[in-house]
Amino acid sequence: MGKIHAGATLTPSFRDFLPAWLAGQPWYDGKGSPRPVGFLRFEDPAGQVGVETHVLRDGEAVYQVPLTYRPAPLAGGALVTTAEHSVLGTRWIYDAVTDPVWIAAILGLVATGGTSDPAARSGFGPAEARGRLIRAPLVPEAVTIDLDRRIVPESTPEDAIGVVTGSWHEDGSVKSGRLAVLRQTGPKT
């Protein structure tokens, strides 16, 4: 889903289903009232899959929920919900960590030292993710992506071969943190 359809609606909307879904996850340790504070957008080179990471706050904790939305079911994917897009029709929305398009986007972001696509939506300031390769080569088949579901301060663990950091606007100021660490799983080349 490379193209953004201005004025399109999603039913249920992210604001309707995402806070409750987040509050029901085993890794969530908040009070059960997360509120959206921003989102990051990534481009699917094939233009078929929407790739976004939603940022939500619950008290002092800030969580990220990477999602993909597809025109058809994804075998083996972790389905979050289905929704009706006013232009594109039914979308199957997945926890992106199970989606190869999201995995490729994160690997590409780190390999190139790139940034996510510009993201702006009514009610949210601009946000972006940045990738940084620490040790080359990055061999996708020998890398794990350890997602910081609860966003932590920016840091680089000793065993990291790459990191993803992010920034977003919240309550009039820029906030930032570490989103993921890439680690090598196979033998070093």
Short mmCIF file of N, CA, C and O in Angstrom, two decimals, residues 26-117:
data_model
loop_
_atom_site.label_atom_id
_atom_site.label_comp_id
_atom_site.label_asym_id
_atom_site.label_seq_id
_atom_site.Cartn_x
_atom_site.Cartn_y
_atom_site.Cartn_z
N PRO A 26 0.68 -9.95 26.47
CA PRO A 26 1.43 -10.39 27.66
C PRO A 26 2.64 -9.52 27.99
O PRO A 26 3.05 -9.46 29.15
N TRP A 27 3.18 -8.81 27.03
CA TRP A 27 4.36 -7.96 27.26
C TRP A 27 3.96 -6.55 27.70
O TRP A 27 4.81 -5.73 28.03
N TYR A 28 2.68 -6.26 27.75
CA TYR A 28 2.19 -4.95 28.16
C TYR A 28 2.04 -4.92 29.67
O TYR A 28 1.39 -5.78 30.25
N ASP A 29 2.65 -3.93 30.32
CA ASP A 29 2.57 -3.86 31.78
C ASP A 29 1.99 -2.52 32.25
O ASP A 29 2.26 -2.07 33.35
N GLY A 30 1.17 -1.91 31.39
CA GLY A 30 0.58 -0.62 31.72
C GLY A 30 -0.69 -0.76 32.53
O GLY A 30 -1.05 -1.83 33.01
N LYS A 31 -1.40 0.34 32.64
CA LYS A 31 -2.62 0.40 33.44
C LYS A 31 -3.88 0.13 32.61
O LYS A 31 -4.98 0.16 33.12
N GLY A 32 -3.71 -0.09 31.31
CA GLY A 32 -4.86 -0.42 30.47
C GLY A 32 -5.51 0.75 29.78
O GLY A 32 -6.60 0.62 29.26
N SER A 33 -4.84 1.91 29.73
CA SER A 33 -5.44 3.05 29.04
C SER A 33 -4.41 3.73 28.12
O SER A 33 -4.18 4.93 28.23
N PRO A 34 -3.80 2.97 27.21
CA PRO A 34 -2.81 3.59 26.33
C PRO A 34 -3.47 4.55 25.35
O PRO A 34 -4.57 4.30 24.87
N ARG A 35 -2.78 5.65 25.08
CA ARG A 35 -3.31 6.62 24.11
C ARG A 35 -2.29 6.80 22.98
O ARG A 35 -1.08 6.86 23.23
N PRO A 36 -2.77 6.87 21.75
CA PRO A 36 -1.87 7.07 20.61
C PRO A 36 -1.18 8.42 20.70
O PRO A 36 -1.80 9.43 21.03
N VAL A 37 0.14 8.44 20.41
CA VAL A 37 0.89 9.69 20.41
C VAL A 37 1.64 9.91 19.09
O VAL A 37 2.21 10.96 18.89
N GLY A 38 1.67 8.93 18.21
CA GLY A 38 2.35 9.10 16.93
C GLY A 38 2.41 7.81 16.15
O GLY A 38 1.97 6.76 16.63
N PHE A 39 2.96 7.91 14.95
CA PHE A 39 3.15 6.70 14.15
C PHE A 39 4.26 6.92 13.14
O PHE A 39 4.57 8.06 12.77
N LEU A 40 4.86 5.82 12.74
CA LEU A 40 5.94 5.81 11.75
C LEU A 40 5.44 5.04 10.54
O LEU A 40 4.70 4.07 10.69
N ARG A 41 5.88 5.42 9.36
CA ARG A 41 5.43 4.75 8.13
C ARG A 41 6.63 4.26 7.33
O ARG A 41 7.62 4.95 7.20
N PHE A 42 6.48 3.05 6.80
CA PHE A 42 7.49 2.45 5.95
C PHE A 42 6.86 2.12 4.61
O PHE A 42 5.66 1.83 4.53
N GLU A 43 7.64 2.13 3.56
CA GLU A 43 7.12 1.86 2.23
C GLU A 43 7.38 0.42 1.82
O GLU A 43 8.48 -0.09 1.98
N ASP A 44 6.34 -0.23 1.33
CA ASP A 44 6.48 -1.55 0.73
C ASP A 44 6.88 -1.32 -0.72
O ASP A 44 6.12 -0.72 -1.48
N PRO A 45 8.07 -1.80 -1.14
CA PRO A 45 8.50 -1.57 -2.52
C PRO A 45 7.49 -2.09 -3.55
O PRO A 45 7.37 -1.52 -4.63
N ALA A 46 6.76 -3.13 -3.22
CA ALA A 46 5.77 -3.68 -4.15
C ALA A 46 4.45 -2.90 -4.13
O ALA A 46 3.58 -3.12 -4.96
N GLY A 47 4.30 -2.01 -3.15
CA GLY A 47 3.11 -1.18 -3.08
C GLY A 47 1.84 -1.91 -2.67
O GLY A 47 0.74 -1.39 -2.87
N GLN A 48 1.95 -3.08 -2.07
CA GLN A 48 0.77 -3.88 -1.73
C GLN A 48 0.42 -3.87 -0.24
O GLN A 48 -0.73 -4.07 0.12
N VAL A 49 1.42 -3.66 0.61
CA VAL A 49 1.23 -3.83 2.05
C VAL A 49 1.48 -2.50 2.75
O VAL A 49 2.50 -1.85 2.53
N GLY A 50 0.53 -2.09 3.59
CA GLY A 50 0.73 -0.92 4.43
C GLY A 50 1.61 -1.32 5.61
O GLY A 50 1.42 -2.38 6.20
N VAL A 51 2.60 -0.50 5.93
CA VAL A 51 3.54 -0.81 7.02
C VAL A 51 3.65 0.43 7.90
O VAL A 51 4.16 1.46 7.47
N GLU A 52 3.14 0.31 9.12
CA GLU A 52 3.19 1.42 10.07
C GLU A 52 3.56 0.90 11.45
O GLU A 52 3.26 -0.24 11.79
N THR A 53 4.20 1.77 12.22
CA THR A 53 4.44 1.49 13.64
C THR A 53 3.72 2.57 14.43
O THR A 53 3.97 3.76 14.23
N HIS A 54 2.80 2.15 15.28
CA HIS A 54 2.04 3.09 16.09
C HIS A 54 2.70 3.22 17.45
O HIS A 54 3.14 2.23 18.04
N VAL A 55 2.78 4.45 17.94
CA VAL A 55 3.41 4.75 19.23
C VAL A 55 2.29 5.16 20.18
O VAL A 55 1.48 6.04 19.87
N LEU A 56 2.24 4.48 21.34
CA LEU A 56 1.19 4.73 22.32
C LEU A 56 1.82 4.94 23.70
O LEU A 56 2.81 4.28 24.04
N ARG A 57 1.23 5.81 24.48
CA ARG A 57 1.72 6.09 25.84
C ARG A 57 0.70 5.62 26.85
O ARG A 57 -0.50 5.78 26.69
N ASP A 58 1.24 5.05 27.95
CA ASP A 58 0.42 4.71 29.11
C ASP A 58 1.22 5.14 30.33
O ASP A 58 2.18 4.48 30.72
N GLY A 59 0.86 6.28 30.89
CA GLY A 59 1.64 6.82 32.00
C GLY A 59 3.03 7.20 31.51
O GLY A 59 3.18 7.89 30.52
N GLU A 60 4.05 6.70 32.19
CA GLU A 60 5.43 6.98 31.80
C GLU A 60 5.92 6.06 30.69
O GLU A 60 6.93 6.33 30.05
N ALA A 61 5.24 4.96 30.46
CA ALA A 61 5.69 3.97 29.46
C ALA A 61 5.19 4.34 28.07
O ALA A 61 4.05 4.77 27.89
N VAL A 62 6.09 4.16 27.09
CA VAL A 62 5.74 4.36 25.69
C VAL A 62 5.96 3.04 24.97
O VAL A 62 7.02 2.43 25.08
N TYR A 63 4.94 2.62 24.24
CA TYR A 63 4.98 1.34 23.53
C TYR A 63 4.94 1.59 22.03
O TYR A 63 4.39 2.59 21.58
N GLN A 64 5.48 0.63 21.29
CA GLN A 64 5.34 0.66 19.84
C GLN A 64 4.64 -0.61 19.39
O GLN A 64 4.87 -1.69 19.93
N VAL A 65 3.78 -0.44 18.40
CA VAL A 65 3.07 -1.57 17.83
C VAL A 65 3.24 -1.50 16.31
O VAL A 65 2.55 -0.72 15.64
N PRO A 66 4.18 -2.27 15.77
CA PRO A 66 4.32 -2.31 14.32
C PRO A 66 3.19 -3.15 13.71
O PRO A 66 2.91 -4.25 14.18
N LEU A 67 2.54 -2.59 12.70
CA LEU A 67 1.42 -3.26 12.05
C LEU A 67 1.62 -3.28 10.54
O LEU A 67 2.20 -2.35 9.98
N THR A 68 1.13 -4.33 9.92
CA THR A 68 1.01 -4.34 8.47
C THR A 68 -0.45 -4.56 8.15
O THR A 68 -1.17 -5.22 8.90
N TYR A 69 -0.88 -3.97 7.06
CA TYR A 69 -2.25 -4.23 6.62
C TYR A 69 -2.21 -4.63 5.17
O TYR A 69 -1.57 -4.01 4.34
N ARG A 70 -2.88 -5.76 4.92
CA ARG A 70 -2.77 -6.47 3.65
C ARG A 70 -4.13 -6.65 2.99
O ARG A 70 -5.15 -6.71 3.66
N PRO A 71 -4.10 -6.85 1.65
CA PRO A 71 -5.34 -7.06 0.91
C PRO A 71 -5.86 -8.50 1.00
O PRO A 71 -6.96 -8.79 0.54
N ALA A 72 -5.08 -9.40 1.61
CA ALA A 72 -5.47 -10.81 1.74
C ALA A 72 -4.80 -11.37 2.98
O ALA A 72 -3.81 -10.83 3.47
N PRO A 73 -5.32 -12.47 3.52
CA PRO A 73 -4.69 -13.07 4.70
C PRO A 73 -3.23 -13.47 4.46
O PRO A 73 -2.85 -13.81 3.34
N LEU A 74 -2.43 -13.42 5.52
CA LEU A 74 -1.02 -13.81 5.50
C LEU A 74 -0.88 -15.13 6.25
O LEU A 74 -1.11 -15.17 7.46
N ALA A 75 -0.51 -16.18 5.56
CA ALA A 75 -0.31 -17.48 6.21
C ALA A 75 0.77 -17.34 7.28
O ALA A 75 1.84 -16.80 7.02
N GLY A 76 0.46 -17.79 8.49
CA GLY A 76 1.43 -17.74 9.58
C GLY A 76 1.52 -16.40 10.27
O GLY A 76 2.29 -16.24 11.21
N GLY A 77 0.76 -15.42 9.83
CA GLY A 77 0.81 -14.10 10.45
C GLY A 77 -0.01 -14.05 11.73
O GLY A 77 -0.93 -14.84 11.93
N ALA A 78 0.33 -13.11 12.60
CA ALA A 78 -0.40 -12.91 13.86
C ALA A 78 -1.45 -11.82 13.62
O ALA A 78 -1.17 -10.62 13.72
N LEU A 79 -2.68 -12.24 13.31
CA LEU A 79 -3.75 -11.32 12.98
C LEU A 79 -4.17 -10.51 14.21
O LEU A 79 -4.43 -11.07 15.27
N VAL A 80 -4.25 -9.19 14.03
CA VAL A 80 -4.74 -8.30 15.08
C VAL A 80 -6.24 -8.07 14.89
O VAL A 80 -7.02 -8.22 15.82
N THR A 81 -6.65 -7.74 13.68
CA THR A 81 -8.07 -7.52 13.36
C THR A 81 -8.23 -7.43 11.85
O THR A 81 -7.25 -7.36 11.12
N THR A 82 -9.45 -7.40 11.41
CA THR A 82 -9.74 -7.02 10.02
C THR A 82 -10.49 -5.70 10.09
O THR A 82 -11.16 -5.39 11.08
N ALA A 83 -10.36 -4.92 9.03
CA ALA A 83 -11.02 -3.62 8.98
C ALA A 83 -11.40 -3.32 7.54
O ALA A 83 -10.85 -3.89 6.60
N GLU A 84 -12.34 -2.40 7.40
CA GLU A 84 -12.78 -1.97 6.07
C GLU A 84 -12.17 -0.61 5.75
O GLU A 84 -12.40 0.36 6.47
N HIS A 85 -11.37 -0.57 4.69
CA HIS A 85 -10.79 0.67 4.19
C HIS A 85 -11.77 1.23 3.16
O HIS A 85 -12.24 0.50 2.29
N SER A 86 -12.10 2.50 3.25
CA SER A 86 -13.14 3.08 2.39
C SER A 86 -12.77 3.09 0.91
O SER A 86 -13.66 3.17 0.07
N VAL A 87 -11.50 2.97 0.58
CA VAL A 87 -11.08 2.93 -0.82
C VAL A 87 -10.64 1.53 -1.23
O VAL A 87 -10.99 1.04 -2.30
N LEU A 88 -9.90 0.85 -0.37
CA LEU A 88 -9.26 -0.41 -0.73
C LEU A 88 -10.04 -1.66 -0.34
O LEU A 88 -9.68 -2.76 -0.75
N GLY A 89 -11.08 -1.51 0.47
CA GLY A 89 -11.85 -2.68 0.89
C GLY A 89 -11.28 -3.33 2.14
O GLY A 89 -10.60 -2.68 2.93
N THR A 90 -11.55 -4.61 2.30
CA THR A 90 -11.13 -5.32 3.52
C THR A 90 -9.62 -5.37 3.62
O THR A 90 -8.92 -5.67 2.65
N ARG A 91 -9.11 -5.07 4.82
CA ARG A 91 -7.69 -5.15 5.12
C ARG A 91 -7.52 -6.12 6.29
O ARG A 91 -8.25 -6.05 7.28
N TRP A 92 -6.54 -7.00 6.18
CA TRP A 92 -6.16 -7.90 7.26
C TRP A 92 -4.97 -7.23 7.94
O TRP A 92 -3.95 -6.97 7.30
N ILE A 93 -5.12 -6.92 9.22
CA ILE A 93 -4.11 -6.15 9.96
C ILE A 93 -3.36 -7.11 10.89
O ILE A 93 -3.97 -7.78 11.72
N TYR A 94 -2.02 -7.12 10.74
CA TYR A 94 -1.17 -8.07 11.46
C TYR A 94 -0.18 -7.37 12.37
O TYR A 94 0.27 -6.26 12.09
N ASP A 95 0.18 -8.09 13.46
CA ASP A 95 1.33 -7.70 14.26
C ASP A 95 2.52 -7.89 13.32
O ASP A 95 2.83 -9.00 12.89
N ALA A 96 3.18 -6.80 12.95
CA ALA A 96 4.15 -6.82 11.86
C ALA A 96 5.36 -7.69 12.10
O ALA A 96 6.03 -8.08 11.13
N VAL A 97 5.67 -8.03 13.33
CA VAL A 97 6.87 -8.84 13.56
C VAL A 97 6.75 -10.21 12.89
O VAL A 97 7.76 -10.90 12.73
N THR A 98 5.54 -10.60 12.48
CA THR A 98 5.35 -11.87 11.77
C THR A 98 5.24 -11.69 10.27
O THR A 98 4.98 -12.65 9.55
N ASP A 99 5.45 -10.48 9.78
CA ASP A 99 5.26 -10.18 8.36
C ASP A 99 6.60 -9.95 7.66
O ASP A 99 7.37 -9.08 8.06
N PRO A 100 6.88 -10.71 6.61
CA PRO A 100 8.16 -10.56 5.91
C PRO A 100 8.37 -9.17 5.30
O PRO A 100 9.51 -8.74 5.13
N VAL A 101 7.31 -8.45 4.99
CA VAL A 101 7.46 -7.10 4.44
C VAL A 101 8.02 -6.16 5.50
O VAL A 101 8.90 -5.35 5.23
N TRP A 102 7.52 -6.26 6.73
CA TRP A 102 8.04 -5.42 7.83
C TRP A 102 9.49 -5.80 8.13
O TRP A 102 10.35 -4.93 8.30
N ILE A 103 9.78 -7.09 8.18
CA ILE A 103 11.15 -7.54 8.46
C ILE A 103 12.10 -6.98 7.41
O ILE A 103 13.16 -6.43 7.75
N ALA A 104 11.74 -7.06 6.14
CA ALA A 104 12.58 -6.51 5.07
C ALA A 104 12.75 -4.99 5.21
O ALA A 104 13.84 -4.46 4.96
N ALA A 105 11.68 -4.30 5.63
CA ALA A 105 11.77 -2.84 5.80
C ALA A 105 12.77 -2.49 6.90
O ALA A 105 13.57 -1.56 6.74
N ILE A 106 12.75 -3.21 8.01
CA ILE A 106 13.67 -2.93 9.11
C ILE A 106 15.10 -3.27 8.71
O ILE A 106 16.03 -2.49 8.96
N LEU A 107 15.30 -4.42 8.08
CA LEU A 107 16.64 -4.79 7.62
C LEU A 107 17.18 -3.77 6.62
O LEU A 107 18.34 -3.37 6.70
N GLY A 108 16.33 -3.32 5.70
CA GLY A 108 16.75 -2.31 4.72
C GLY A 108 17.08 -0.98 5.37
O GLY A 108 18.04 -0.31 4.98
N LEU A 109 16.30 -0.59 6.35
CA LEU A 109 16.53 0.66 7.07
C LEU A 109 17.91 0.66 7.72
O LEU A 109 18.66 1.63 7.61
N VAL A 110 18.26 -0.45 8.36
CA VAL A 110 19.56 -0.55 9.04
C VAL A 110 20.69 -0.67 8.02
O VAL A 110 21.72 0.00 8.13
N ALA A 111 20.51 -1.52 7.01
CA ALA A 111 21.57 -1.74 6.02
C ALA A 111 21.96 -0.47 5.30
O ALA A 111 23.14 -0.26 4.98
N THR A 112 20.98 0.42 5.05
CA THR A 112 21.26 1.65 4.30
C THR A 112 21.50 2.86 5.20
O THR A 112 21.82 3.94 4.70
N GLY A 113 21.28 2.70 6.50
CA GLY A 113 21.36 3.86 7.39
C GLY A 113 20.26 4.86 7.07
O GLY A 113 20.42 6.06 7.24
N GLY A 114 19.12 4.34 6.63
CA GLY A 114 18.03 5.17 6.16
C GLY A 114 17.08 5.63 7.24
O GLY A 114 17.27 5.38 8.43
N THR A 115 16.04 6.32 6.79
CA THR A 115 14.97 6.79 7.67
C THR A 115 13.64 6.31 7.10
O THR A 115 13.52 6.04 5.90
N SER A 116 12.65 6.22 7.96
CA SER A 116 11.31 5.83 7.52
C SER A 116 10.72 6.94 6.67
O SER A 116 11.24 8.06 6.62
N ASP A 117 9.61 6.64 6.01
CA ASP A 117 8.93 7.63 5.20
C ASP A 117 8.33 8.71 6.09
O ASP A 117 7.96 8.43 7.23
#
